[in-house]
Tab-separated table of C-alpha atoms in Angstrom:
chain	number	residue	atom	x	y	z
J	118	UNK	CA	-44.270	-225.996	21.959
J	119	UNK	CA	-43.371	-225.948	18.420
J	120	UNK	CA	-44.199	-222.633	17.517
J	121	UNK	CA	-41.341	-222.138	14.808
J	122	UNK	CA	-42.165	-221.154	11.366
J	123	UNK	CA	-42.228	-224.039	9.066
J	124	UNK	CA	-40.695	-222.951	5.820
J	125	UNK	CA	-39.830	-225.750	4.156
J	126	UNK	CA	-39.703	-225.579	0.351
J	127	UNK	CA	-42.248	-228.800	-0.348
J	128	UNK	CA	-44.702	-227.330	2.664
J	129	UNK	CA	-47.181	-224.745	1.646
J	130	UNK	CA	-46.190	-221.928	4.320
J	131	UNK	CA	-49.345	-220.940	5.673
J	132	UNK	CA	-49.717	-217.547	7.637
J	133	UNK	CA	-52.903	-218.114	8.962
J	134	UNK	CA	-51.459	-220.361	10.951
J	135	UNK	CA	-48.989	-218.304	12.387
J	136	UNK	CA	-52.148	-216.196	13.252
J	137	UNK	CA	-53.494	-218.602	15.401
J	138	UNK	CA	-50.599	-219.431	17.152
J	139	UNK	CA	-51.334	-215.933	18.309
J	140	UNK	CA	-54.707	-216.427	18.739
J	141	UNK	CA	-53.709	-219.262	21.451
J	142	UNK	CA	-50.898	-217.544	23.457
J	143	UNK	CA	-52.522	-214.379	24.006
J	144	UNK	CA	-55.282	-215.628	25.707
J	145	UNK	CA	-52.964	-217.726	27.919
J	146	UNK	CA	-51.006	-214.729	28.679
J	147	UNK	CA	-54.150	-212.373	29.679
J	148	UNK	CA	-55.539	-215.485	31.806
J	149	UNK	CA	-52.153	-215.529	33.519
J	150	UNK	CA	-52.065	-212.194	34.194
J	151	UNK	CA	-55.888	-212.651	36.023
J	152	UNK	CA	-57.841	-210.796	33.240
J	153	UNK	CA	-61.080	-211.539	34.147
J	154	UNK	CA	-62.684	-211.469	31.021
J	155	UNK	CA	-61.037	-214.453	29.863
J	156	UNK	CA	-62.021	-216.827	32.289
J	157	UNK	CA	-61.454	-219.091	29.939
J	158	UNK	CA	-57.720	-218.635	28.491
J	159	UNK	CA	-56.164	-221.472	29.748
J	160	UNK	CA	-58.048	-223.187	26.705
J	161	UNK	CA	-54.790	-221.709	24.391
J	162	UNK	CA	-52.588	-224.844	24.842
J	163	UNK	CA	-55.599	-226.846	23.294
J	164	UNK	CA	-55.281	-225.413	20.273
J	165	UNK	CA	-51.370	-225.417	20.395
J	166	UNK	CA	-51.523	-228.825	21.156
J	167	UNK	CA	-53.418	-229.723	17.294
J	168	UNK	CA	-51.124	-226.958	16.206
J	169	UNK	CA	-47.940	-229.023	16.840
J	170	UNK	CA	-49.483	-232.629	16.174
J	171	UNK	CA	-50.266	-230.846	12.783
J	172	UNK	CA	-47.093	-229.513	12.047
J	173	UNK	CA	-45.520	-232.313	13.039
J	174	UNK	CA	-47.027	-235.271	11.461
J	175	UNK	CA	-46.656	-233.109	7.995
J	176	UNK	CA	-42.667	-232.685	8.316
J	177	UNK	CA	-42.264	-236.344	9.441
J	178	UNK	CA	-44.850	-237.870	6.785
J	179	UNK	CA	-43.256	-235.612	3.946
J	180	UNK	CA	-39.478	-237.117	4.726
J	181	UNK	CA	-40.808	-240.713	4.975
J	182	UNK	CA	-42.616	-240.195	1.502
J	183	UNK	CA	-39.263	-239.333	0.300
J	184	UNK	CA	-37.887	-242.231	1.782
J	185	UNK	CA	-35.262	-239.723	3.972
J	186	UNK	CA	-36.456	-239.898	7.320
J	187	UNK	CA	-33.724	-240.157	9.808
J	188	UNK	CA	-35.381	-240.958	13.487
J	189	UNK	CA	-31.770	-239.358	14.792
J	190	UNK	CA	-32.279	-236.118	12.566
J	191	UNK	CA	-35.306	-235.882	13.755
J	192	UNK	CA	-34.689	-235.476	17.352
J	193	UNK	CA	-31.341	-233.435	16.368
J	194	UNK	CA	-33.931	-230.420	14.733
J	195	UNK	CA	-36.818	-230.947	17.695
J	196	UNK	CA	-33.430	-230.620	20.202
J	197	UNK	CA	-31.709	-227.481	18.223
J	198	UNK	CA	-35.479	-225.813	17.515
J	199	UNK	CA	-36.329	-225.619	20.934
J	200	UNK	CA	-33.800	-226.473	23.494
J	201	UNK	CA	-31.723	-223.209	23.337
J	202	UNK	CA	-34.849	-221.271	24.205
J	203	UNK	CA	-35.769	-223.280	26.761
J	204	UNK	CA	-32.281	-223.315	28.503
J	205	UNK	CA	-31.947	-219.780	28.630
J	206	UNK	CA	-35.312	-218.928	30.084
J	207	UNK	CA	-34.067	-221.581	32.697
J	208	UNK	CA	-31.054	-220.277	33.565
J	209	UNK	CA	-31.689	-217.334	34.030
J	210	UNK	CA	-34.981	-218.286	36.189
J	211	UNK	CA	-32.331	-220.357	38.185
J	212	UNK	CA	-30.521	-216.713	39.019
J	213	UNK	CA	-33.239	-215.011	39.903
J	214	UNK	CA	-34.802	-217.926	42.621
J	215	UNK	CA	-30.886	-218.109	43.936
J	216	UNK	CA	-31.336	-214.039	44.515
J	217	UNK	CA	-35.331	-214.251	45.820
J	218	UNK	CA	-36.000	-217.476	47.097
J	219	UNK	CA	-35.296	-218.990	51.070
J	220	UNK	CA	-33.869	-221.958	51.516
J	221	UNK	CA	-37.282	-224.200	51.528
J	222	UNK	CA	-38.452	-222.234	48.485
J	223	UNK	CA	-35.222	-222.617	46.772
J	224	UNK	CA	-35.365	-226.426	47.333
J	225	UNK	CA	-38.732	-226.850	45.478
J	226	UNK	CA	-37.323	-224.427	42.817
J	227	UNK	CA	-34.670	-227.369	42.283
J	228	UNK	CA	-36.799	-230.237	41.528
J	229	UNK	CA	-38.666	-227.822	39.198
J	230	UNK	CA	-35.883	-226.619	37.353
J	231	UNK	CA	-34.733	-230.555	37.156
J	232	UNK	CA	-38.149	-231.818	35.836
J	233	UNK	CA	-38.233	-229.184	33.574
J	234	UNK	CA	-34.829	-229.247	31.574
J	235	UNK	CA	-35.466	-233.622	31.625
J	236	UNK	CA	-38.812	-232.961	29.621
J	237	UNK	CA	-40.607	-234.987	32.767
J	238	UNK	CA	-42.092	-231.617	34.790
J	239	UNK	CA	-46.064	-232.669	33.900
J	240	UNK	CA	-45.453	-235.855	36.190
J	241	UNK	CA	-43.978	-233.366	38.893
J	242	UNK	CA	-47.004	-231.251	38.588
J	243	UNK	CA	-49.164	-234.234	38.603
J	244	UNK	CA	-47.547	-235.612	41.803
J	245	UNK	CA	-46.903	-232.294	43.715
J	246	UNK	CA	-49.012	-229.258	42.688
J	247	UNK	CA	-52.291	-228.498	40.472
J	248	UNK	CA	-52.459	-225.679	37.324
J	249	UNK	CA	-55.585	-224.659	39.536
J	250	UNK	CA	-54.295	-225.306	42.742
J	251	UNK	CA	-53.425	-221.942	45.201
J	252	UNK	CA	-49.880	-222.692	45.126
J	253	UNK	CA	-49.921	-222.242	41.599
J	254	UNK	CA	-48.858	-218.665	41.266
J	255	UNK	CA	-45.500	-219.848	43.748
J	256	UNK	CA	-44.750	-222.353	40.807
J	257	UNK	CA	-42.210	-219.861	38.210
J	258	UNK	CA	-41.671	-223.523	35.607
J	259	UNK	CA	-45.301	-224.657	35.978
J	260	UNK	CA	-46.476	-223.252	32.315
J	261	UNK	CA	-43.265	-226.455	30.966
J	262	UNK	CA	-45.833	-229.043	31.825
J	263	UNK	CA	-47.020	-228.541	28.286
J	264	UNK	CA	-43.966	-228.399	26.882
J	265	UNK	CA	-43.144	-231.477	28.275
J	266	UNK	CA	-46.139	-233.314	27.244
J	267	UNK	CA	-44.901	-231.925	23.856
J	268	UNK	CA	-41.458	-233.547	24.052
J	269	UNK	CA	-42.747	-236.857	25.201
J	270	UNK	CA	-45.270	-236.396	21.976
J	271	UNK	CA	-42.253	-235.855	19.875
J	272	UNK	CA	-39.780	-238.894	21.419
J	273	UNK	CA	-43.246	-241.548	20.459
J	274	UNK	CA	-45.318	-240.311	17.685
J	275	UNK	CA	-42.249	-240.755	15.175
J	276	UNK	CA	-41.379	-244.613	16.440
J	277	UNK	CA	-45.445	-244.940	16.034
J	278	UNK	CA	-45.347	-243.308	12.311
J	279	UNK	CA	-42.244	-245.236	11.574
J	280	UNK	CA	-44.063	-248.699	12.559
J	281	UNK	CA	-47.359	-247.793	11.040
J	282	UNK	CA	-46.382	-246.315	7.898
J	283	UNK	CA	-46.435	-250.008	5.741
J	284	UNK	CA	-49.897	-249.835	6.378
J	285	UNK	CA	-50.888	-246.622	4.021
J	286	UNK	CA	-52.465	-243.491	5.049
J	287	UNK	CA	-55.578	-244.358	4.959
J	288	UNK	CA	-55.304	-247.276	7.458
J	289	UNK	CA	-53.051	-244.942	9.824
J	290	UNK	CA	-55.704	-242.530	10.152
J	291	UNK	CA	-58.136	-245.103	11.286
J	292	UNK	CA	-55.879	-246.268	13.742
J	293	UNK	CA	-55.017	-242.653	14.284
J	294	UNK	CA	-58.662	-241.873	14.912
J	295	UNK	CA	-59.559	-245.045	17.373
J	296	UNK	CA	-56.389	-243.704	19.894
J	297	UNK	CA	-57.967	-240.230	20.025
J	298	UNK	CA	-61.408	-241.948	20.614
J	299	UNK	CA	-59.708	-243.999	23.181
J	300	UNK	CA	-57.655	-240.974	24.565
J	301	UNK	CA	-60.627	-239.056	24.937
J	302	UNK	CA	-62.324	-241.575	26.765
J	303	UNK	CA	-59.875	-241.841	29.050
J	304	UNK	CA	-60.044	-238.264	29.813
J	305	UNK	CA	-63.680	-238.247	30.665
J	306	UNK	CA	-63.649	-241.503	32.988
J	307	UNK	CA	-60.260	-239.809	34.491
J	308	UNK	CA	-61.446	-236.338	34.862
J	309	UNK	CA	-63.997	-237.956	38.290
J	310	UNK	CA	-61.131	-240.165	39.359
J	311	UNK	CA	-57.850	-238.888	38.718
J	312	UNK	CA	-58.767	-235.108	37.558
J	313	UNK	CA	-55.000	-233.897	37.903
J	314	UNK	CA	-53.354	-236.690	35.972
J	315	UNK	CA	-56.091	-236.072	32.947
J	316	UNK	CA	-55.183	-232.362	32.807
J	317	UNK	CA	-51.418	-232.657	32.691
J	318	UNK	CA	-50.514	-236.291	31.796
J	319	UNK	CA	-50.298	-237.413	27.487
J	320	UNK	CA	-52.464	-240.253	27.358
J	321	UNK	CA	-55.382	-238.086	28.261
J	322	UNK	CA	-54.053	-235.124	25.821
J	323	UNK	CA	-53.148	-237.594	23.058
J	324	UNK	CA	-56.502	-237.259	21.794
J	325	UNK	CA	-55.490	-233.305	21.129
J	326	UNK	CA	-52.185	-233.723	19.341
J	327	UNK	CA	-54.061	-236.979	17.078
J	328	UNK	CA	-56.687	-234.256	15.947
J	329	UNK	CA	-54.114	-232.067	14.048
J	330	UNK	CA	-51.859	-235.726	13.219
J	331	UNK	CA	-55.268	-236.941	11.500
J	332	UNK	CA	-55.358	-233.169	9.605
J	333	UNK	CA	-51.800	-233.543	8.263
J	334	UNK	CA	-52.385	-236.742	6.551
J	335	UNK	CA	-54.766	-235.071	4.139
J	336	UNK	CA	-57.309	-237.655	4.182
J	337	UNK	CA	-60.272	-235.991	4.446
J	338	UNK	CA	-61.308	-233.450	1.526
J	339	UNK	CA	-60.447	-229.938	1.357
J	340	UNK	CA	-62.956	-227.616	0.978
J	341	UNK	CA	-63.712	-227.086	-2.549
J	342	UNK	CA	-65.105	-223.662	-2.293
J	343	UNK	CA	-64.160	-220.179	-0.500
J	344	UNK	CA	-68.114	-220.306	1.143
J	345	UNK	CA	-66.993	-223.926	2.670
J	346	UNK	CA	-63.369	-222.041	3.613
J	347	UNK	CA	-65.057	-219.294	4.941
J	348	UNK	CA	-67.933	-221.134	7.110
J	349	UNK	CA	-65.198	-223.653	8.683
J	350	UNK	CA	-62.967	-220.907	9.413
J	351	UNK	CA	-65.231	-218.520	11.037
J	352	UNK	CA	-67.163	-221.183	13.186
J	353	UNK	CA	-63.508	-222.595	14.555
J	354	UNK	CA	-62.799	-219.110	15.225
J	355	UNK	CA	-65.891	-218.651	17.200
J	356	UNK	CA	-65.540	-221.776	18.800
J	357	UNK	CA	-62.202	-221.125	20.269
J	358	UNK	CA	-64.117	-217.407	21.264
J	359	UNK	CA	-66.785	-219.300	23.395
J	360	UNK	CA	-64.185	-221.215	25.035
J	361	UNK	CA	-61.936	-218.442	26.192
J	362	UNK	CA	-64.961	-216.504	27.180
J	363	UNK	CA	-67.044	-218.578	28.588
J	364	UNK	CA	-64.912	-221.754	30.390
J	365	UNK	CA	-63.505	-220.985	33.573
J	366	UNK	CA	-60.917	-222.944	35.809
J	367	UNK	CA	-64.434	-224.469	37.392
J	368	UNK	CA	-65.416	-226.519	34.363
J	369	UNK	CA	-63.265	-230.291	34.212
J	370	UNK	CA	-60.746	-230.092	31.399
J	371	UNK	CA	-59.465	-231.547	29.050
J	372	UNK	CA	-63.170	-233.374	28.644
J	373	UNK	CA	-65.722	-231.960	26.768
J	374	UNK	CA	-64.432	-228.671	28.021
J	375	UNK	CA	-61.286	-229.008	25.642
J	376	UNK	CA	-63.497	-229.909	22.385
J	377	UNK	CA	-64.706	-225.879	21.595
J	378	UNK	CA	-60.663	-225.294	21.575
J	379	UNK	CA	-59.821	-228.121	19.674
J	380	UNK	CA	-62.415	-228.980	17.728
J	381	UNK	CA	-62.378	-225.002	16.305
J	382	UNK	CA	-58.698	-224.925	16.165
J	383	UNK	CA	-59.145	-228.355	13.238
J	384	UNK	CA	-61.588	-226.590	11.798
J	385	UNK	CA	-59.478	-223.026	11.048
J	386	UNK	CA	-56.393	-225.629	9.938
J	387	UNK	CA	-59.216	-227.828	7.237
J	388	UNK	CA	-60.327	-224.528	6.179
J	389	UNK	CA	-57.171	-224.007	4.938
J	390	UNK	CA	-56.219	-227.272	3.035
J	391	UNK	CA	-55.738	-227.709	-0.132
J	392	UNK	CA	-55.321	-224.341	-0.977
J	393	UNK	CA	-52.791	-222.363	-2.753
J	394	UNK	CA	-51.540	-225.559	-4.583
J	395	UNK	CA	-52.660	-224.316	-7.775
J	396	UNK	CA	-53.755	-220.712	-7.708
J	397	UNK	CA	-49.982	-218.929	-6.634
J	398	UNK	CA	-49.186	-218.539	-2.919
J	399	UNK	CA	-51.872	-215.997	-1.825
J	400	UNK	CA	-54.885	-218.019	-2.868
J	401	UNK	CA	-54.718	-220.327	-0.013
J	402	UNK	CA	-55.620	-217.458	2.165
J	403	UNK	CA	-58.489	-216.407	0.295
J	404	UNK	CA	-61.015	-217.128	2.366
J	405	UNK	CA	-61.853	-213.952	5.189
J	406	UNK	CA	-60.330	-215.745	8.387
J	407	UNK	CA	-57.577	-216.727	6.785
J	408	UNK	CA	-56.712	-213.199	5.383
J	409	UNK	CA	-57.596	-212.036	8.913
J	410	UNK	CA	-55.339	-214.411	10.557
J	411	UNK	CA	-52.564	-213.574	7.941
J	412	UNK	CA	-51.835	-209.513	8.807
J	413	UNK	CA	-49.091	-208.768	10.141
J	414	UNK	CA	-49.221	-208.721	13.621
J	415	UNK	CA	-51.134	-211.454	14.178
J	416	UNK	CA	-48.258	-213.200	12.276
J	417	UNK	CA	-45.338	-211.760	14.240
J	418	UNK	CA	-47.355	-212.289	17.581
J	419	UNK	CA	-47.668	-215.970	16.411
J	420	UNK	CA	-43.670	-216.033	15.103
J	421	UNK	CA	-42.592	-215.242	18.393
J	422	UNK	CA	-45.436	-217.171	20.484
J	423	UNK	CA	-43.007	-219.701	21.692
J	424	UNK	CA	-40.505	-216.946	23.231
J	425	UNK	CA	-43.392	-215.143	24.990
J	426	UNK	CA	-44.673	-218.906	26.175
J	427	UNK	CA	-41.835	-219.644	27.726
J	428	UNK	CA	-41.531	-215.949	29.768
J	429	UNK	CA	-44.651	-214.596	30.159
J	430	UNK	CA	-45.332	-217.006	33.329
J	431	UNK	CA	-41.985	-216.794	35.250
J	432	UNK	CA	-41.825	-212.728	34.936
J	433	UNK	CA	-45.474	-212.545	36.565
């Protein structure tokens, strides 16, 4: 997940952001650990998920502006940003299955371990397992099958930016918009036939990622008052509340189940827009949320949210 802090110098740094990073990992984390009053927790890589199609679609849409976007530099910073992270946690997850594991249970470890470091493990979760399934808590790599619909994410959407981009902004929204349509549609007629492709596969998260993609291209208006900032902000807040309080692993995802998450996750990033541009860095957390979202430790929680991702599963 790209949870690194994006500090480029022509990006408006926003900390409220960094805030809800937090405010999607720790509920994952407390529904790992079997909290039970977040039956709903799971719903954290939602908002991840419009987090990094966000994020992403502003870096790659602010170099090909500038006419210096380089498809190889690209995948060079996605590769340095995240890979060294990811290696470590598993190598040294590798050690400790060699010290703990049986033979049989060492074997299944292997193709894990494989899918995981090739960026392919949400196909073997698809084909051998479920993120609900009993087994689940037996599965150390299972929490990379976001990460990998991440990485496939990141090795398309840039050939798909880089094709569309004659077109203008305004038409690659609208094409934008009619995938996630179509994505989403394909995650309601899949969740009845094929309910553990939809959860972990992209085409049926697409929809997710496009949601945050559509945000970065800044064409739909900004607030244009702190009441606006404030009301947008507050319900996306609560919405992503309901959903981690009041989904459980019974409820089909990611169908209408996943719109609380997202849908409140777009609304705390619009809330946002637009501000600070003219009123000093500080004014584009003006509104309540935002200055909520931007103490401290929500920040650090949400700085480090990718290292406590990627180790909070295999350690329980």
């Amino acid at each position: 997940m790209e949870h690194q802090r994006q500090r480029e110098t022509d990006l408006q740094y926003r900390a409220d952001l960094d805030g809800l990073r937090a405010v999607a990992v720790v509920p994952v984390v407390l529904y790992h650990l079997d909290i039970p009053q977040v039956p709903g927790g799971f719903v954290g890589v939602d908002v991840f998920f419009v987090l990094s199609g966000f994020f992403i679609t502003r870096l790659i849409c602010r170099d090909l502006a500038a006419g210096r976007f380089s498809l190889l530099g690209f995948y060079d910073r996605r590769i340095r940003r995240l890979f060294p992270a990811l290696f470590t946690m598993l190598a040294l997850s590798a050690i400790a299955a060699w010290m703990l594991y049986v033979p049989n249970e060492l074997e299944r470890f292997g193709y894990e371990l494989a899918s995981a470091a090739l960026s392919v493990s949400n196909f073997f979760f698809w084909l051998t397992s479920g993120y609900f399934s009993p087994d689940a808590e037996t599965l150390p790599l299972l929490h990379t099958w976001t990460l990998a619909v991440e990485e496939q994410f990141y090795i398309l959407f840039p050939l798909f930016l880089l094709f569309f981009w004659k077109y203008g902004i305004a038409n690659l929204a609208v094409i934008l918009g009619c995938l996630a349509l179509a994505s989403f549609a394909l995650g309601i007629w899949g969740l009845t036939s094929y309910p553990t492709a939809t959860f972990f596969l992209l085409p049926t998260r697409a929809w997710e990622l496009a949601l945050g993609c559509i945000l970065a291209l800044n064409v739909i208006p900004a607030p244009r008052s702190d009441w606006q900032r404030n009301a947008a902000a507050l319900a996306g807040l609560v919405a992503i509340g309901l959903a981690v309080f009041l989904l459980s692993d019974e409820m089909p995802v990611p169908g209408f189940g996943a719109l609380l998450p997202t849908l409140g996750s777009a609304a705390v990033i619009w809330a946002g827009l637009g501000a600070g541009a003219s009123n000093g860095p500080r004014s584009r957390d003006a509104h309540l949320v935002g200055r909520w979202l931007s103490l401290p430790v929500f920040v650090f929680i949400g700085l480090i949210s990718y290292s406590l991702y990627l180790w909070h599963w295999p350690i329980i």
